[in-house]
Amino acid sequence: MGQAEDRGRGVYAISVAAELVGTGQQNLRLYERRGLLEPGRTLGGTRQYSEDDLVTLRRIGELLDLGLNLAGIRMVLLLEADNRRLEGELKAASASRSPVRRE
DNA sequence: CTTCTGACA
DNA sequence: TGTCAGCA
């Protein structure tokens, strides 16, 4: 399954990432400064936006439309990430329990 | 490509 | 406060 790896490696320059999500390059840099996301960097220091980064970027746009400020969006993203992790743990925990016996 | 600065709603 | 334009 190389798809999960492609997700984190699909790389876009800030100019194409900005155009893909419909915003300016300046905003993407601001989002990073405010801790909303952390795109990869080349050895030269240029940002590399992955497919996952584009997803969170579009999520940021949604939250922005809902009226949240960047600080609020940062917390939502953190909580959602935490939630996905817990969901995975819960799923793994229920799978490790023997399906026939429930407590 | 980068950071920074200022103007606008 | 977030967005955008221009500069170095």
Short mmCIF file of C-alpha atoms in Angstrom, two decimals, chain A residues 2-97:
data_model
loop_
_atom_site.label_atom_id
_atom_site.label_comp_id
_atom_site.label_asym_id
_atom_site.label_seq_id
_atom_site.Cartn_x
_atom_site.Cartn_y
_atom_site.Cartn_z
CA GLY A 2 2.04 2.89 -1.19
CA GLN A 3 -0.90 5.23 -0.98
CA ALA A 4 -0.42 6.18 2.63
CA GLU A 5 3.14 7.11 1.83
CA ASP A 6 2.22 9.11 -1.25
CA ARG A 7 -0.10 11.12 0.94
CA GLY A 8 2.76 12.45 3.00
CA ARG A 9 5.15 12.81 0.12
CA GLY A 10 3.19 14.44 -2.68
CA VAL A 11 5.07 17.65 -2.87
CA TYR A 12 3.91 21.03 -4.08
CA ALA A 13 5.62 24.38 -4.06
CA ILE A 14 3.86 27.13 -2.11
CA SER A 15 2.69 28.80 -5.31
CA VAL A 16 0.82 25.72 -6.57
CA ALA A 17 -0.44 24.82 -3.08
CA ALA A 18 -1.87 28.32 -2.70
CA GLU A 19 -3.60 28.12 -6.04
CA LEU A 20 -4.95 24.62 -5.37
CA VAL A 21 -6.66 25.71 -2.15
CA GLY A 22 -7.61 29.12 -3.49
CA THR A 23 -5.59 31.48 -1.35
CA GLY A 24 -2.41 33.51 -1.42
CA GLN A 25 1.09 32.37 -0.65
CA GLN A 26 1.28 34.91 2.15
CA ASN A 27 -1.60 33.24 3.97
CA LEU A 28 0.02 29.83 3.82
CA ARG A 29 3.13 31.28 5.43
CA LEU A 30 0.98 32.93 8.10
CA TYR A 31 -0.82 29.65 8.84
CA GLU A 32 2.52 28.02 9.39
CA ARG A 33 3.70 30.84 11.62
CA ARG A 34 0.55 30.50 13.68
CA GLY A 35 1.14 26.76 14.07
CA LEU A 36 -1.77 25.53 11.93
CA LEU A 37 0.43 23.24 9.88
CA GLU A 38 4.03 22.41 9.26
CA PRO A 39 4.94 21.67 5.64
CA GLY A 40 8.23 19.99 4.83
CA ARG A 41 11.27 21.92 3.80
CA THR A 42 13.90 21.28 1.20
CA LEU A 43 17.54 21.58 2.15
CA GLY A 44 17.35 25.00 0.58
CA GLY A 45 14.52 26.02 2.88
CA THR A 46 11.63 26.06 0.42
CA ARG A 47 8.30 24.72 1.69
CA GLN A 48 7.04 21.39 0.43
CA TYR A 49 3.29 20.92 0.79
CA SER A 50 2.14 17.30 0.89
CA GLU A 51 -1.29 15.97 -0.07
CA ASP A 52 -2.12 15.84 3.64
CA ASP A 53 -1.11 19.48 3.95
CA LEU A 54 -3.56 20.36 1.19
CA VAL A 55 -6.32 18.55 3.11
CA THR A 56 -5.66 20.54 6.28
CA LEU A 57 -5.36 23.68 4.14
CA ARG A 58 -8.86 23.10 2.78
CA ARG A 59 -10.07 22.35 6.32
CA ILE A 60 -8.62 25.68 7.38
CA GLY A 61 -10.65 27.33 4.66
CA GLU A 62 -13.82 25.68 5.96
CA LEU A 63 -13.15 26.72 9.54
CA LEU A 64 -12.34 30.23 8.37
CA ASP A 65 -15.71 30.45 6.61
CA LEU A 66 -17.38 29.34 9.82
CA GLY A 67 -15.95 32.43 11.47
CA LEU A 68 -13.16 30.90 13.53
CA ASN A 69 -9.92 32.81 13.93
CA LEU A 70 -6.53 31.22 13.39
CA ALA A 71 -6.07 30.47 17.10
CA GLY A 72 -9.38 28.61 17.19
CA ILE A 73 -8.58 26.75 14.00
CA ARG A 74 -5.26 25.64 15.46
CA MET A 75 -7.04 24.05 18.40
CA VAL A 76 -9.66 22.40 16.18
CA LEU A 77 -6.92 20.86 14.07
CA LEU A 78 -5.09 19.64 17.16
CA LEU A 79 -8.26 18.14 18.61
CA GLU A 80 -9.17 16.49 15.32
CA ALA A 81 -5.70 14.99 15.03
CA ASP A 82 -5.96 13.72 18.59
CA ASN A 83 -9.37 12.35 17.81
CA ARG A 84 -8.10 10.40 14.82
CA ARG A 85 -5.37 8.91 16.98
CA LEU A 86 -7.86 7.86 19.66
CA GLU A 87 -10.14 6.42 17.03
CA GLY A 88 -7.29 4.29 15.79
CA GLU A 89 -6.43 3.13 19.28
CA LEU A 90 -10.02 2.26 20.04
CA LYS A 91 -10.31 0.28 16.86
CA ALA A 92 -7.05 -1.56 17.59
CA ALA A 93 -8.14 -2.25 21.16
CA SER A 94 -11.48 -3.72 20.15
CA ALA A 95 -9.81 -5.81 17.46
CA SER A 96 -7.28 -7.24 19.92
CA ARG A 97 -10.09 -8.39 22.18
#
